[in-house]
Amino acid sequence: MEYTPYTLLVDIGLISALLLIGKLIRAYTRPVQSLLIPSSITAGILGLIFGPAVLGWLPFSDQLGTYSTILIAVVFGAMPYSMEFSGRVLKGARAMWSFSTGMYVLQWGAAVLFGLIVLSFLFDTPDWFGLMLPVGWVGGFGTAAAIGGSLEDSGQEAAMTLGFTSATIGTLVAIIGGIIMAKWGAETGRTAQIGDTSELPEELRTGLISIIGQRPAIGHATSSPSSLEPLALHVAVVGMTTIGAYGLQQGVAALFPEVSIPLFALAFVVGMAGRGILEITNGKKYVDQDTVSAVSGSATDFLVAFGVASIVPAIVADYAIPLIILMVFGFVYCFIIFRFVSPAMFGEQWIERGIFGWGWSTASVATAIALLKIVDPSMKSKTLEEFGVAYVGYSPFEIGMTIAAPLLIIAGFTWPYAIVVTLGGIAVFVLAFILGWTKNGDEDDEGEEAEAEESAGGSHASGLPDKPTG
């Protein structure tokens, strides 16, 4: 079928309808509420089932995977305009930074190493196959689109499908496993604040904010509608960044045909340059971070829906057994981090931080927050405060890994990459204990925090940066 502008309209219209159906299912179906399944995943699953790959009832085009590649470039292009750059890392977040960075880096290295040593030997899987675990779990749907697209461009057509399949499985593992762990924590006396998914706030369970006074603003107007709508201004900034990255990619390809640079990576670079220009020209104040985040978040929802709907069941079937083994390896890895590393890193209040870590190491920060609210409904553990500050120092590893991993693997450096990254993840944990960057080794800091909390009359909320590709 010939692809026309109306084909794009049909694709967007159908996925939009499925997103609304997913929203209604989340709002009014208790089993879906108890599992906290995002509407975008529901929409993607419906698109997969009723689309050309299975039943063939919905006339999607064959470009759904391409949309995911473009949308992840939009997300990365928007990122520099919405990020806070600060060198402030508080003492209370040192353990969280060590835990987050070590767990993140080690999952990437260990999974690729497992794929090379075990799966490649048993099933003759490609060298990049082990990468599908961190891509979908600790990375999330955005990373699955980014790295899957990069590998597809180099001829690995199964990468995008396997990445989105991994991310979908990871989300289910995160929610079901997290709820079980939360109940185990209550039964064993490790937390006294245990709740249930039914006790979570209505807006978190249903996804609908019914009380008008509690509805947050998605941004602030920096442009008069008489000249240009504020939302249009911010969409234009992100759009210009994305097309600039595409132009740069085409230019590099024309000059160096053997070089392939992912579009999302160039979008981040162009976005950084754009932010720099805005700061030099004093134009940064007219680009509202919240509005850019809303644009990026909207792109992410469509990205997830298109990505899951574009899964090719035949490819999943071809890799079914090694994929299942890889997912089991991921479960074991994340469980070890939760059950053994978390207590060693965080001491008495490890269960809250451990469950939070479980949530985002298998799915996303949003899932982690939902699970945290089950074991810490009043947020007294300060887990979010620590993660919010630690993210400043952790985010370069997250962004850098997403950009560097496919480039190194495509270039044939899979073994060196796997070994160096694995050792790097282990080194972060070891240094944390040597330097005393743990709750067990930070008693003075805990005392200071307790005094500060007592004088302030309790804990306080803090801003939390969103995870860019989960």
XYZ file of C-alpha atoms in Angstrom:
470
model
C 0.000 0.000 0.000
C 1.303 3.447 -0.946
C 2.224 5.631 2.027
C 0.538 9.058 1.930
C -0.144 11.858 4.446
C -3.530 10.244 5.016
C -1.771 7.016 5.978
C -0.069 8.984 8.740
C -3.460 10.390 9.754
C -4.941 6.887 9.977
C -2.014 5.590 12.051
C -2.141 8.510 14.494
C -5.933 8.406 14.670
C -6.045 4.687 15.398
C -3.332 4.792 18.052
C -5.025 7.841 19.622
C -8.297 5.925 19.851
C -6.470 3.000 21.450
C -4.816 5.344 23.957
C -8.253 6.621 24.971
C -9.545 3.064 25.272
C -6.499 2.216 27.379
C -7.255 5.216 29.566
C -10.855 4.082 30.075
C -9.711 0.561 30.899
C -7.283 1.927 33.503
C -9.923 4.250 34.953
C -12.709 1.704 35.329
C -11.153 -1.771 35.467
C -9.926 -2.816 38.913
C -7.550 -5.615 37.809
C -5.727 -3.137 35.563
C -5.704 -0.590 38.406
C -4.227 -3.136 40.805
C -1.439 -3.862 38.314
C -0.906 -0.128 37.627
C -0.579 -0.832 33.902
C 0.021 2.391 31.921
C -2.597 3.254 29.295
C 0.079 3.400 26.599
C 1.009 -0.250 27.167
C -2.653 -1.283 27.020
C -3.037 0.694 23.785
C 0.030 -0.958 22.295
C -1.141 -4.454 23.221
C -4.557 -3.761 21.674
C -2.837 -2.415 18.559
C -0.705 -5.554 18.362
C -3.683 -7.905 18.758
C -6.085 -6.108 16.423
C -3.442 -4.850 13.990
C -1.968 -6.492 10.877
C 0.412 -8.731 12.847
C -2.383 -10.795 14.458
C -6.085 -10.291 13.648
C -5.704 -7.654 10.939
C -8.767 -5.642 11.969
C -6.979 -2.290 12.252
C -5.358 -0.985 9.036
C -2.054 0.193 10.470
C 0.724 0.881 7.987
C 4.096 -0.854 8.092
C 5.772 2.283 9.474
C 4.954 1.925 13.192
C 8.562 1.092 14.020
C 9.729 4.189 12.137
C 7.422 6.356 14.231
C 9.119 4.975 17.350
C 12.531 5.926 15.975
C 11.367 9.481 15.267
C 9.569 9.889 18.593
C 12.587 8.818 20.644
C 14.562 11.490 18.791
C 11.883 13.980 19.875
C 12.265 12.826 23.488
C 16.058 13.148 23.435
C 15.879 16.431 21.560
C 13.604 17.858 24.261
C 15.708 16.572 27.124
C 18.362 19.344 27.281
C 15.666 22.035 27.453
C 13.951 20.405 30.434
C 16.967 19.257 32.453
C 18.310 20.983 35.540
C 22.097 21.205 35.496
C 23.529 21.402 38.992
C 26.677 20.130 40.667
C 25.004 19.814 44.078
C 24.974 16.264 45.404
C 23.993 16.029 49.056
C 25.561 13.578 51.493
C 22.247 11.829 52.081
C 22.102 10.849 48.407
C 25.550 9.255 48.200
C 24.239 5.768 48.969
C 21.392 6.198 46.495
C 23.784 7.397 43.787
C 26.124 4.447 44.374
C 23.209 2.014 44.392
C 21.523 3.472 41.300
C 24.667 3.853 39.213
C 26.160 0.501 40.199
C 22.940 -1.400 39.592
C 22.301 0.363 36.280
C 25.796 -0.069 34.849
C 26.164 -3.661 36.070
C 22.858 -4.729 34.508
C 24.086 -3.533 31.100
C 27.436 -5.278 31.381
C 26.297 -8.517 33.031
C 23.419 -9.039 30.594
C 25.612 -8.619 27.515
C 28.248 -10.886 29.071
C 25.579 -13.510 29.840
C 24.397 -13.312 26.252
C 27.907 -13.794 24.897
C 28.937 -16.623 27.221
C 25.688 -18.587 27.605
C 23.062 -17.678 25.009
C 25.428 -17.305 22.076
C 26.995 -20.679 22.917
C 23.690 -22.530 23.400
C 21.476 -20.864 20.789
C 23.889 -19.047 18.471
C 22.197 -15.726 19.236
C 23.729 -12.497 17.862
C 26.342 -10.713 19.976
C 23.888 -7.915 20.765
C 21.150 -10.230 22.071
C 22.028 -9.854 25.769
C 21.601 -6.101 25.373
C 17.835 -6.650 25.081
C 17.560 -7.126 28.864
C 18.841 -3.717 30.030
C 17.358 -2.053 26.958
C 13.861 -3.098 28.032
C 14.201 -3.298 31.820
C 16.439 -0.662 33.359
C 16.233 1.288 30.108
C 12.520 1.081 29.352
C 10.461 1.660 26.236
C 12.327 4.803 25.220
C 15.679 3.060 25.352
C 14.193 0.084 23.505
C 13.198 2.428 20.703
C 16.542 4.225 20.706
C 18.844 1.224 20.699
C 16.468 -0.998 18.747
C 16.348 1.635 16.016
C 20.132 1.958 15.974
C 20.618 -1.789 15.640
C 17.903 -2.024 12.985
C 19.686 0.632 10.945
C 22.758 -1.600 11.004
C 20.770 -4.560 9.671
C 19.557 -6.212 12.890
C 15.841 -6.236 12.081
C 14.803 -8.200 15.182
C 16.218 -5.682 17.665
C 13.255 -3.296 17.880
C 10.695 -6.069 18.369
C 12.794 -7.841 20.995
C 13.479 -4.571 22.816
C 9.804 -3.672 23.119
C 8.940 -7.244 24.117
C 11.561 -7.068 26.852
C 10.197 -3.734 28.083
C 6.640 -5.082 28.211
C 7.733 -8.155 30.179
C 9.829 -5.975 32.482
C 6.846 -3.785 33.336
C 4.763 -6.805 34.336
C 7.658 -8.265 36.354
C 8.115 -4.926 38.121
C 4.493 -4.567 39.166
C 3.681 -8.155 40.113
C 7.051 -8.758 41.772
C 6.965 -5.404 43.555
C 3.542 -6.034 45.070
C 4.660 -9.477 46.288
C 7.831 -7.998 47.796
C 5.874 -5.242 49.523
C 3.588 -7.782 51.187
C 6.596 -9.905 52.134
C 8.164 -6.849 53.759
C 5.067 -6.340 55.896
C 4.748 -9.996 56.866
C 8.392 -10.164 57.980
C 8.222 -6.886 59.908
C 10.616 -5.013 57.645
C 8.089 -2.241 57.124
C 5.162 -1.152 59.259
C 3.660 1.209 56.720
C 2.445 -1.382 54.250
C -0.651 -0.540 52.313
C -2.335 -2.103 49.322
C -2.877 -0.992 45.761
C -6.503 -0.341 46.708
C -5.266 2.142 49.318
C -3.238 4.167 46.832
C -4.569 7.623 45.956
C -7.399 7.536 43.423
C -5.447 9.561 40.880
C -2.621 7.019 40.994
C -4.923 4.005 40.650
C -7.298 5.332 38.011
C -5.013 7.829 36.322
C -7.712 10.500 36.579
C -7.382 13.658 38.695
C -10.992 14.390 39.607
C -10.459 17.251 42.077
C -9.938 20.464 40.128
C -7.802 22.088 42.812
C -5.324 19.199 42.730
C -4.713 19.318 38.983
C -1.126 20.469 38.336
C -0.301 22.860 35.519
C 1.524 21.222 32.621
C 3.505 24.409 32.014
C 3.634 28.188 31.985
C 2.964 30.489 29.045
C 6.049 32.339 27.814
C 4.493 33.634 24.606
C 1.399 35.724 23.935
C -1.217 33.769 21.943
C -1.655 36.853 19.770
C 1.757 36.126 18.259
C 2.249 32.388 18.796
C 0.516 29.903 21.069
C 2.824 28.940 23.976
C 2.434 25.226 23.255
C 3.159 25.808 19.562
C 6.321 27.690 20.528
C 7.652 24.772 22.534
C 6.637 22.178 19.946
C 8.485 24.307 17.375
C 11.645 24.376 19.509
C 11.623 20.602 19.908
C 10.653 20.086 16.259
C 13.460 22.322 15.016
C 15.909 20.431 17.218
C 14.752 17.084 15.850
C 14.902 18.126 12.192
C 18.299 19.690 12.841
C 19.502 16.336 14.133
C 18.093 14.590 11.064
C 19.853 17.036 8.770
C 23.104 16.481 10.648
C 22.657 12.713 10.388
C 22.123 12.917 6.635
C 25.148 15.186 6.279
C 27.384 12.774 8.175
C 26.060 9.861 6.101
C 26.820 11.737 2.872
C 30.383 12.567 3.929
C 31.133 9.266 5.676
C 28.902 6.499 4.244
C 30.431 3.899 6.542
C 29.481 5.855 9.679
C 25.998 5.467 11.181
C 25.082 7.706 14.119
C 21.688 7.180 15.824
C 19.197 9.989 15.277
C 18.334 10.215 18.984
C 21.993 10.714 19.915
C 22.347 13.593 17.464
C 19.042 15.044 18.715
C 20.517 15.241 22.212
C 23.669 16.916 20.880
C 21.676 19.443 18.843
C 19.446 20.036 21.869
C 22.481 20.782 24.022
C 23.707 23.221 21.392
C 20.275 24.821 21.236
C 20.170 25.203 24.990
C 23.620 26.788 24.916
C 22.512 29.298 22.284
C 19.421 30.174 24.323
C 21.507 30.765 27.440
C 23.999 32.958 25.564
C 21.224 35.017 23.964
C 19.178 35.189 27.181
C 16.364 33.301 25.464
C 16.327 30.387 27.915
C 13.685 32.113 30.073
C 11.194 31.810 27.218
C 11.491 28.027 27.055
C 9.494 26.624 29.956
C 10.878 23.374 31.350
C 7.476 22.023 32.391
C 5.974 22.635 28.959
C 8.907 20.940 27.234
C 8.531 18.015 29.651
C 4.842 17.788 28.710
C 5.747 17.681 25.015
C 8.377 15.027 25.707
C 6.010 13.004 27.896
C 3.315 13.059 25.220
C 5.836 11.829 22.657
C 6.797 9.041 25.056
C 3.195 7.830 25.414
C 2.758 7.616 21.645
C 6.213 6.038 21.398
C 5.257 3.230 23.798
C 1.920 2.601 22.073
C 3.439 2.525 18.579
C 6.379 0.456 19.806
C 4.340 -2.313 21.425
C 1.914 -2.360 18.478
C 4.873 -2.819 16.103
C 6.090 -6.021 17.789
C 6.413 -8.846 15.260
C 5.194 -12.086 16.906
C 7.135 -14.251 14.453
C 10.425 -12.705 15.576
C 9.528 -13.210 19.245
C 8.716 -16.851 18.462
C 12.075 -17.334 16.730
C 13.921 -16.123 19.833
C 11.416 -17.411 22.416
C 13.630 -19.796 24.392
C 16.773 -17.612 24.653
C 14.547 -14.602 25.384
C 12.829 -16.433 28.248
C 16.208 -17.477 29.656
C 17.456 -13.888 29.377
C 14.361 -12.607 31.202
C 14.881 -15.192 33.968
C 18.487 -14.027 34.273
C 17.219 -10.466 34.588
C 14.771 -11.464 37.306
C 17.502 -13.235 39.274
C 19.841 -10.258 38.881
C 17.252 -7.725 40.045
C 16.188 -9.963 42.933
C 19.791 -10.260 44.147
C 20.120 -6.481 44.006
C 16.871 -6.106 45.959
C 17.425 -8.806 48.582
C 21.153 -8.577 49.258
C 22.655 -5.365 47.880
C 19.877 -3.057 49.120
C 20.180 -4.072 52.816
C 23.956 -3.731 52.640
C 23.724 -0.282 51.071
C 20.818 1.236 52.998
C 20.731 -0.367 56.442
C 17.524 -0.381 58.484
C 15.295 1.402 55.974
C 16.410 -0.694 53.029
C 13.008 -2.129 52.093
C 11.602 1.187 50.836
C 14.682 1.966 48.775
C 15.020 -1.636 47.651
C 11.467 -1.802 46.314
C 11.922 1.578 44.648
C 15.103 0.259 43.015
C 13.299 -2.912 41.963
C 10.603 -0.859 40.241
C 12.864 1.238 38.084
C 15.470 -1.464 37.429
C 12.756 -3.580 35.822
C 10.464 -0.898 34.369
C 10.506 2.855 35.064
C 10.695 5.543 37.726
C 6.914 6.002 37.508
C 6.414 2.326 38.370
C 8.984 2.632 41.158
C 7.097 5.556 42.713
C 3.820 3.624 42.598
C 5.442 0.672 44.389
C 7.105 2.993 46.907
C 3.719 4.439 47.826
C 2.600 0.953 48.877
C 5.378 0.508 51.460
C 5.831 4.198 52.268
C 2.494 5.952 51.656
C 3.457 9.047 53.659
C 6.916 9.239 52.035
C 8.722 9.369 55.385
C 11.725 7.377 54.154
C 12.975 10.302 52.006
C 13.633 7.853 49.186
C 12.394 10.288 46.553
C 14.462 13.132 47.971
C 17.603 11.035 47.780
C 16.859 9.784 44.277
C 16.048 13.270 43.061
C 19.439 14.564 44.166
C 21.320 11.406 43.133
C 19.835 11.623 39.647
C 21.960 14.700 38.970
C 25.090 12.555 39.165
C 23.511 9.419 37.762
C 21.879 10.802 34.604
C 25.148 11.149 32.614
C 25.657 7.389 32.959
C 22.102 6.730 31.789
C 22.319 8.981 28.753
C 25.895 7.984 27.938
C 25.135 4.266 28.065
C 22.132 4.628 25.768
C 24.224 6.489 23.210
C 27.487 4.542 23.476
C 26.242 0.943 23.765
C 24.848 0.498 20.233
C 27.767 2.379 18.670
C 30.349 0.129 20.339
C 28.451 -3.074 19.625
C 27.821 -2.178 15.981
C 31.546 -1.380 15.676
C 32.395 -4.897 16.884
C 33.570 -4.072 20.414
C 30.953 -6.233 22.157
C 33.368 -8.266 24.288
C 35.460 -5.283 25.482
C 32.239 -3.349 26.138
C 30.727 -6.174 28.204
C 33.863 -6.716 30.283
C 34.624 -3.043 30.942
C 31.023 -2.149 31.818
C 30.625 -5.182 34.103
C 33.823 -4.340 35.961
C 32.735 -0.699 36.103
C 29.433 -1.599 37.763
C 31.188 -3.798 40.316
C 33.726 -1.037 40.965
C 30.974 1.455 41.828
C 29.606 -0.874 44.523
C 33.073 -1.676 45.894
C 34.089 1.988 46.061
C 30.839 2.841 47.827
C 31.769 0.525 50.694
C 35.432 1.568 50.721
C 34.511 5.263 50.851
C 31.691 4.707 53.336
C 29.015 5.923 50.910
C 26.362 3.692 52.451
C 23.737 4.177 55.125
C 25.526 1.615 57.286
C 28.740 3.583 57.013
C 27.154 7.025 57.249
C 25.870 7.188 60.807
C 26.880 10.798 61.300
C 24.932 11.874 58.245
C 21.920 9.896 59.451
C 22.111 11.687 62.768
C 22.266 15.053 61.044
C 19.298 14.134 58.870
C 17.290 13.031 61.896
C 18.010 16.307 63.700
C 17.098 18.302 60.610
C 13.849 16.382 60.224
C 12.954 16.865 63.872
C 13.593 20.605 63.699
C 11.606 20.879 60.475
C 8.718 18.895 61.883
C 8.939 16.012 59.436
C 9.982 15.170 55.946
C 9.324 17.381 52.967
C 8.619 16.780 49.352
C 11.170 17.432 46.658
C 11.182 17.769 42.920
C 11.907 14.568 41.091
C 13.376 14.578 37.608
C 11.660 12.219 35.212
C 13.575 9.270 33.866
C 14.114 10.120 30.074
C 13.813 6.591 28.117
C 11.473 4.239 30.917
